[in-house]
PDB file of C-alpha atoms and ligand atoms in Angstrom:
ATOM      1  CA  MET A 119      11.493 -59.282 -29.323  1.00 78.00           C
ATOM      2  CA  THR A 120       7.884 -59.118 -31.702  1.00 87.00           C
ATOM      3  CA  ASN A 121       7.187 -56.234 -32.595  1.00 87.00           C
ATOM      4  CA  ALA A 122       4.952 -55.094 -30.500  1.00 87.00           C
ATOM      5  CA  GLN A 123       7.344 -55.325 -27.626  1.00 89.00           C
ATOM      6  CA  LYS A 124       9.450 -52.377 -30.672  1.00 89.00           C
ATOM      7  CA  TRP A 125       6.342 -50.860 -30.881  1.00 88.00           C
ATOM      8  CA  LEU A 126       5.713 -49.961 -26.771  1.00 88.00           C
ATOM      9  CA  ALA A 127       9.859 -49.313 -25.920  1.00 88.00           C
ATOM     10  CA  ALA A 128       9.377 -46.792 -28.754  1.00 87.00           C
ATOM     11  CA  PHE A 129       6.810 -45.312 -27.927  1.00 88.00           C
ATOM     12  CA  LEU A 130       7.392 -45.910 -23.804  1.00 88.00           C
ATOM     13  CA  GLY A 131      11.096 -43.973 -24.716  1.00 86.00           C
ATOM     14  CA  LEU A 132       9.023 -41.194 -26.641  1.00 88.00           C
ATOM     15  CA  PHE A 133       7.128 -40.797 -23.797  1.00 86.00           C
ATOM     16  CA  ILE A 134      10.101 -40.819 -21.019  1.00 84.00           C
ATOM     17  CA  PHE A 135      11.840 -37.795 -24.226  1.00 82.00           C
ATOM     18  CA  LEU A 136       8.771 -35.390 -23.781  1.00 85.00           C
ATOM     19  CA  PHE A 137       8.906 -36.175 -19.728  1.00 83.00           C
ATOM     20  CA  LEU A 138      12.360 -34.932 -19.833  1.00 81.00           C
ATOM     21  CA  LEU A 139      11.998 -31.921 -22.278  1.00 78.00           C
ATOM     22  CA  GLY A 140       9.168 -30.649 -20.289  1.00 77.00           C
ATOM     23  CA  ARG A 141      10.796 -30.314 -17.429  1.00 81.00           C
ATOM     24  CA  VAL A 142      13.851 -29.134 -18.515  1.00 75.00           C
ATOM     25  CA  THR A 143      12.187 -26.291 -20.794  1.00 72.00           C
ATOM     26  CA  ASN A 144      10.191 -25.333 -17.740  1.00 67.00           C
ATOM     27  CA  LYS A 145      12.712 -24.900 -15.192  1.00 58.00           C
ATOM     28  CA  LYS A 146      13.559 -22.263 -18.177  1.00 52.00           C
ATOM     29  CA  GLU A 147      10.553 -20.417 -17.566  1.00 53.00           C
ATOM     30  CA  GLU A 148       9.892 -20.398 -13.666  1.00 53.00           C
ATOM     31  CA  ILE A 149      13.554 -19.565 -13.014  1.00 52.00           C
ATOM     32  CA  PRO A 150      13.068 -15.137 -13.640  1.00 55.00           C
ATOM     33  CA  TYR A 151       9.602 -15.441 -12.654  1.00 54.00           C
ATOM     34  CA  LYS A 152      10.673 -17.350  -8.936  1.00 53.00           C
ATOM     35  CA  ASP A 153      13.498 -14.089  -8.515  1.00 52.00           C
ATOM     36  CA  ASN A 154      11.053 -11.594  -9.717  1.00 51.00           C
ATOM     37  CA  THR A 155      10.186  -9.780  -6.340  1.00 54.00           C
ATOM     38  CA  TYR A 156       9.572  -6.961  -7.896  1.00 53.00           C
ATOM     39  CA  THR A 157       6.134  -8.058  -9.925  1.00 52.00           C
ATOM     40  CA  GLU A 158       5.094  -8.810  -5.397  1.00 52.00           C
ATOM     41  CA  LYS A 159       6.743  -6.314  -4.567  1.00 53.00           C
ATOM     42  CA  THR A 160       3.677  -3.724  -7.634  1.00 59.00           C
ATOM     43  CA  LEU A 161       1.453  -5.928  -7.040  1.00 61.00           C
ATOM     44  CA  GLN A 162       1.321  -5.399  -3.432  1.00 71.00           C
ATOM     45  CA  SER A 163      -2.432  -5.024  -1.998  1.00 81.00           C
ATOM     46  CA  ASN A 164      -3.102  -2.422  -0.215  1.00 85.00           C
ATOM     47  CA  GLU A 165      -4.369  -4.669   2.073  1.00 86.00           C
ATOM     48  CA  GLU A 166      -0.974  -5.504   3.111  1.00 89.00           C
ATOM     49  CA  LYS A 167      -0.117  -2.043   3.704  1.00 93.00           C
ATOM     50  CA  ASP A 168       0.631   0.725   6.984  1.00 95.00           C
ATOM     51  CA  GLY A 169      -0.663   3.421   8.171  1.00 96.00           C
ATOM     52  CA  LEU A 170       2.876   4.622   8.037  1.00 96.00           C
ATOM     53  CA  GLN A 171       3.492   2.887   4.048  1.00 96.00           C
ATOM     54  CA  LEU A 172      -0.067   4.545   2.825  1.00 97.00           C
ATOM     55  CA  ILE A 173       0.235   8.070   4.548  1.00 97.00           C
ATOM     56  CA  ARG A 174       3.444   8.033   2.053  1.00 96.00           C
ATOM     57  CA  GLU A 175       1.993   6.863  -1.046  1.00 96.00           C
ATOM     58  CA  SER A 176      -1.391   9.341  -0.240  1.00 97.00           C
ATOM     59  CA  GLY A 177       1.367  12.967   0.081  1.00 97.00           C
ATOM     60  CA  CYS A 178       1.606  13.214   3.343  1.00 98.00           C
ATOM     61  CA  THR A 179       4.085  13.601   3.741  1.00 98.00           C
ATOM     62  CA  SER A 180       4.596  17.169   1.325  1.00 98.00           C
ATOM     63  CA  CYS A 181       3.033  18.804   3.274  1.00 98.00           C
ATOM     64  CA  HIS A 182       3.202  17.801   6.793  1.00 98.00           C
ATOM     65  CA  GLY A 183       6.917  16.819   7.009  1.00 98.00           C
ATOM     66  CA  GLN A 184       8.777  13.223   5.877  1.00 97.00           C
ATOM     67  CA  ASN A 185       8.572  11.856   9.012  1.00 97.00           C
ATOM     68  CA  LEU A 186       4.970  14.399   9.699  1.00 98.00           C
ATOM     69  CA  GLU A 187       7.419  16.394  12.014  1.00 98.00           C
ATOM     70  CA  GLY A 188       5.570  19.623  10.047  1.00 97.00           C
ATOM     71  CA  SER A 189       6.371  22.288   7.820  1.00 97.00           C
ATOM     72  CA  ASN A 190       6.124  26.432   7.134  1.00 97.00           C
ATOM     73  CA  ILE A 191       2.508  25.194   5.059  1.00 97.00           C
ATOM     74  CA  ALA A 192       1.720  21.796   8.127  1.00 98.00           C
ATOM     75  CA  PRO A 193       0.885  21.023  11.309  1.00 98.00           C
ATOM     76  CA  ALA A 194       3.129  18.572  12.757  1.00 98.00           C
ATOM     77  CA  LEU A 195       1.415  16.042  13.090  1.00 98.00           C
ATOM     78  CA  VAL A 196       2.212  13.593  17.097  1.00 96.00           C
ATOM     79  CA  ASN A 197      -0.144  14.032  20.134  1.00 95.00           C
ATOM     80  CA  LEU A 198      -3.199  13.821  17.829  1.00 97.00           C
ATOM     81  CA  LYS A 199      -4.263  11.378  20.746  1.00 97.00           C
ATOM     82  CA  GLU A 200      -5.331  14.245  22.267  1.00 97.00           C
ATOM     83  CA  TYR A 201      -7.703  15.197  20.898  1.00 96.00           C
ATOM     84  CA  TRP A 202      -9.669  13.482  18.436  1.00 97.00           C
ATOM     85  CA  GLY A 203     -11.189  10.436  18.520  1.00 97.00           C
ATOM     86  CA  ARG A 204     -10.412   6.941  15.398  1.00 98.00           C
ATOM     87  CA  ASP A 205     -14.149   8.140  14.038  1.00 98.00           C
ATOM     88  CA  ASN A 206     -13.535  11.990  14.265  1.00 97.00           C
ATOM     89  CA  LEU A 207     -10.499  11.690  12.960  1.00 98.00           C
ATOM     90  CA  ILE A 208     -11.834   9.908   9.517  1.00 98.00           C
ATOM     91  CA  ASN A 209     -13.740  12.089   9.002  1.00 98.00           C
ATOM     92  CA  TYR A 210     -12.012  14.476   9.581  1.00 98.00           C
ATOM     93  CA  LEU A 211      -9.467  13.116   7.106  1.00 98.00           C
ATOM     94  CA  ARG A 212     -12.596  13.052   4.128  1.00 98.00           C
ATOM     95  CA  ASN A 213     -13.965  15.998   4.784  1.00 98.00           C
ATOM     96  CA  PRO A 214     -11.445  18.783   7.387  1.00 98.00           C
ATOM     97  CA  SER A 215     -13.851  21.961   6.266  1.00 96.00           C
ATOM     98  CA  SER A 216     -16.574  20.515   8.126  1.00 96.00           C
ATOM     99  CA  PHE A 217     -14.215  21.074  10.969  1.00 96.00           C
ATOM    100  CA  SER A 218     -13.782  24.258  12.062  1.00 94.00           C
ATOM    101  CA  ASN A 219     -12.978  24.395  15.864  1.00 95.00           C
ATOM    102  CA  GLU A 220     -10.419  26.625  17.445  1.00 96.00           C
ATOM    103  CA  ARG A 221      -7.819  24.594  17.025  1.00 94.00           C
ATOM    104  CA  MET A 222      -8.507  24.403  13.261  1.00 97.00           C
ATOM    105  CA  LYS A 223      -9.526  28.204  13.421  1.00 96.00           C
ATOM    106  CA  GLU A 224      -5.550  28.598  14.094  1.00 97.00           C
ATOM    107  CA  TYR A 225      -4.397  26.431  12.198  1.00 97.00           C
ATOM    108  CA  ARG A 226      -6.122  27.938   9.745  1.00 97.00           C
ATOM    109  CA  MET A 227      -5.206  31.821  10.387  1.00 97.00           C
ATOM    110  CA  LYS A 228      -1.514  30.004  10.260  1.00 97.00           C
ATOM    111  CA  TYR A 229      -1.341  28.318   6.968  1.00 97.00           C
ATOM    112  CA  LYS A 230      -3.702  31.009   5.709  1.00 95.00           C
ATOM    113  CA  ASN A 231      -2.984  29.713   1.777  1.00 94.00           C
ATOM    114  CA  ILE A 232      -2.787  26.096   2.214  1.00 97.00           C
ATOM    115  CA  ILE A 233      -6.056  23.687   2.459  1.00 96.00           C
ATOM    116  CA  MET A 234      -5.533  20.253   4.018  1.00 97.00           C
ATOM    117  CA  PRO A 235      -7.640  18.307   1.530  1.00 98.00           C
ATOM    118  CA  SER A 236      -9.768  15.417   1.445  1.00 98.00           C
ATOM    119  CA  TYR A 237      -8.978  12.413   1.197  1.00 97.00           C
ATOM    120  CA  ASN A 238     -12.360  10.782   1.039  1.00 95.00           C
ATOM    121  CA  ASN A 239     -11.353   8.672  -2.741  1.00 96.00           C
ATOM    122  CA  LEU A 240      -9.208   6.971  -0.453  1.00 96.00           C
ATOM    123  CA  ASP A 241     -10.907   3.126   1.000  1.00 95.00           C
ATOM    124  CA  VAL A 242     -11.793   3.983   4.817  1.00 96.00           C
ATOM    125  CA  LYS A 243     -10.707   0.937   5.999  1.00 96.00           C
ATOM    126  CA  ASP A 244      -7.150   2.589   4.797  1.00 97.00           C
ATOM    127  CA  LEU A 245      -7.976   5.635   6.246  1.00 98.00           C
ATOM    128  CA  GLY A 246      -8.735   3.456   9.337  1.00 97.00           C
ATOM    129  CA  LYS A 247      -5.030   2.749   9.427  1.00 97.00           C
ATOM    130  CA  ILE A 248      -3.679   6.511   8.854  1.00 98.00           C
ATOM    131  CA  ALA A 249      -5.832   6.976  11.882  1.00 98.00           C
ATOM    132  CA  ASP A 250      -4.951   4.018  13.662  1.00 97.00           C
ATOM    133  CA  TYR A 251      -1.274   4.900  12.985  1.00 98.00           C
ATOM    134  CA  LEU A 252      -1.771   8.589  12.621  1.00 98.00           C
ATOM    135  CA  LEU A 253      -3.598   7.976  17.018  1.00 98.00           C
ATOM    136  CA  THR A 254      -0.408   5.666  18.167  1.00 95.00           C
ATOM    137  CA  ARG A 255       2.181   7.652  17.434  1.00 88.00           C
TER     138      ARG A 255
HETATM  139  C1  LIG B  55      -1.966  20.545   0.750  1.00 93.46           C
HETATM  140  C2  LIG B  55      -1.209  20.047   1.546  1.00 93.46           C
HETATM  141  C3  LIG B  55      -2.277  18.554   3.160  1.00 93.46           C
HETATM  142  C4  LIG B  55      -1.320  17.583   2.365  1.00 93.46           C
HETATM  143  C5  LIG B  55      -1.520  17.122   1.194  1.00 93.46           C
HETATM  144  C6  LIG B  55      -2.420  17.355   3.378  1.00 93.46           C
HETATM  145  N1  LIG B  55      -2.187  18.140   4.904  1.00 93.46           N
HETATM  146 FE1  LIG B  55      -2.985  17.317   6.368  1.00 93.46          FE
HETATM  147  N2  LIG B  55      -3.066  20.217   6.533  1.00 93.46           N
HETATM  148  C7  LIG B  55      -2.650  20.916   6.038  1.00 93.46           C
HETATM  149  C8  LIG B  55      -3.443  21.732   6.683  1.00 93.46           C
HETATM  150  C9  LIG B  55      -3.259  23.154   6.183  1.00 93.46           C
HETATM  151  C10 LIG B  55      -3.660  21.325   7.816  1.00 93.46           C
HETATM  152  C11 LIG B  55      -3.816  22.624   8.882  1.00 93.46           C
HETATM  153  C12 LIG B  55      -5.852  22.362   8.959  1.00 93.46           C
HETATM  154  C13 LIG B  55      -6.072  22.932   8.013  1.00 93.46           C
HETATM  155  O1  LIG B  55      -6.053  23.464   7.464  1.00 93.46           O
HETATM  156  O2  LIG B  55      -7.902  22.215   8.144  1.00 93.46           O
HETATM  157  C14 LIG B  55      -3.355  20.378   8.129  1.00 93.46           C
HETATM  158  C15 LIG B  55      -4.203  19.507   9.731  1.00 93.46           C
HETATM  159  C16 LIG B  55      -3.664  17.932   9.473  1.00 93.46           C
HETATM  160  C17 LIG B  55      -5.296  16.538  10.533  1.00 93.46           C
HETATM  161  C18 LIG B  55      -5.444  18.054  11.386  1.00 93.46           C
HETATM  162  C19 LIG B  55      -3.551  18.459  12.561  1.00 93.46           C
HETATM  163  C20 LIG B  55      -4.482  18.311  14.078  1.00 93.46           C
HETATM  164  O3  LIG B  55      -3.438  18.366  14.500  1.00 93.46           O
HETATM  165  O4  LIG B  55      -5.623  17.899  15.165  1.00 93.46           O
HETATM  166  C21 LIG B  55      -4.628  15.900  10.401  1.00 93.46           C
HETATM  167  C22 LIG B  55      -4.346  14.557  11.153  1.00 93.46           C
HETATM  168  C23 LIG B  55      -4.232  16.005   9.060  1.00 93.46           C
HETATM  169  N3  LIG B  55      -3.938  16.756   8.048  1.00 93.46           N
HETATM  170  C24 LIG B  55      -3.708  14.810   8.246  1.00 93.46           C
HETATM  171  C25 LIG B  55      -3.210  14.889   6.745  1.00 93.46           C
HETATM  172  C26 LIG B  55      -3.449  13.343   6.043  1.00 93.46           C
HETATM  173  C27 LIG B  55      -3.152  11.946   6.851  1.00 93.46           C
HETATM  174  C28 LIG B  55      -2.284  13.207   4.616  1.00 93.46           C
HETATM  175  C29 LIG B  55      -2.631  12.385   3.851  1.00 93.46           C
HETATM  176  C30 LIG B  55      -3.741  11.410   3.723  1.00 93.46           C
HETATM  177  C31 LIG B  55      -3.074  15.026   5.068  1.00 93.46           C
HETATM  178  N4  LIG B  55      -3.041  15.831   6.406  1.00 93.46           N
HETATM  179  C32 LIG B  55      -2.013  15.187   3.933  1.00 93.46           C
HETATM  180  C33 LIG B  55      -2.068  20.439   4.875  1.00 93.46           C
HETATM  181  C34 LIG B  55      -2.255  19.098   4.352  1.00 93.46           C
END
């Protein structure tokens, strides 16, 4: 072997060694990340959430009951499709006090000290999903 060949072999050996070392250390970093479904869950965007999830996260169940079956402070959210169109329902969620038909007046007598909050802070897309869910249950 000439000197040049020895140098070349040495460099090649070093190169392969660094390459393998890189792979080994890379794997060590990858594994905990890959197993980390927690990260994926916390980063889940509203885009992927369905109406029921959004309802639970928005606190609706604290008044309307765990399964929206109603409670002594708010009515059950059932058969809503008999009374609401999609757009009206979204508008109601954004500003409940602007609706004052007979049903609402009765509700306000029955649940005197409780005010249905306005959810105009929620994204309209999310309100749409909530409305869709409420209109199909
Ligand atoms: C602080 C308690 C409270 C919370 C929280 C609450 N509501 Fe209400 N909700 C009420 C009350 C009380 C009424 C009765 C009508 C009124 O006061 O306007 C009502 C009425 C409604 C109605 C009309 C029901 C019908 O029969 O037409 C819908 C729909 C509704 N709520 C959906 C929701 C949704 C969706 C959420 C969550 C994003 C929510 N509510 C959160 C108290 C609450």
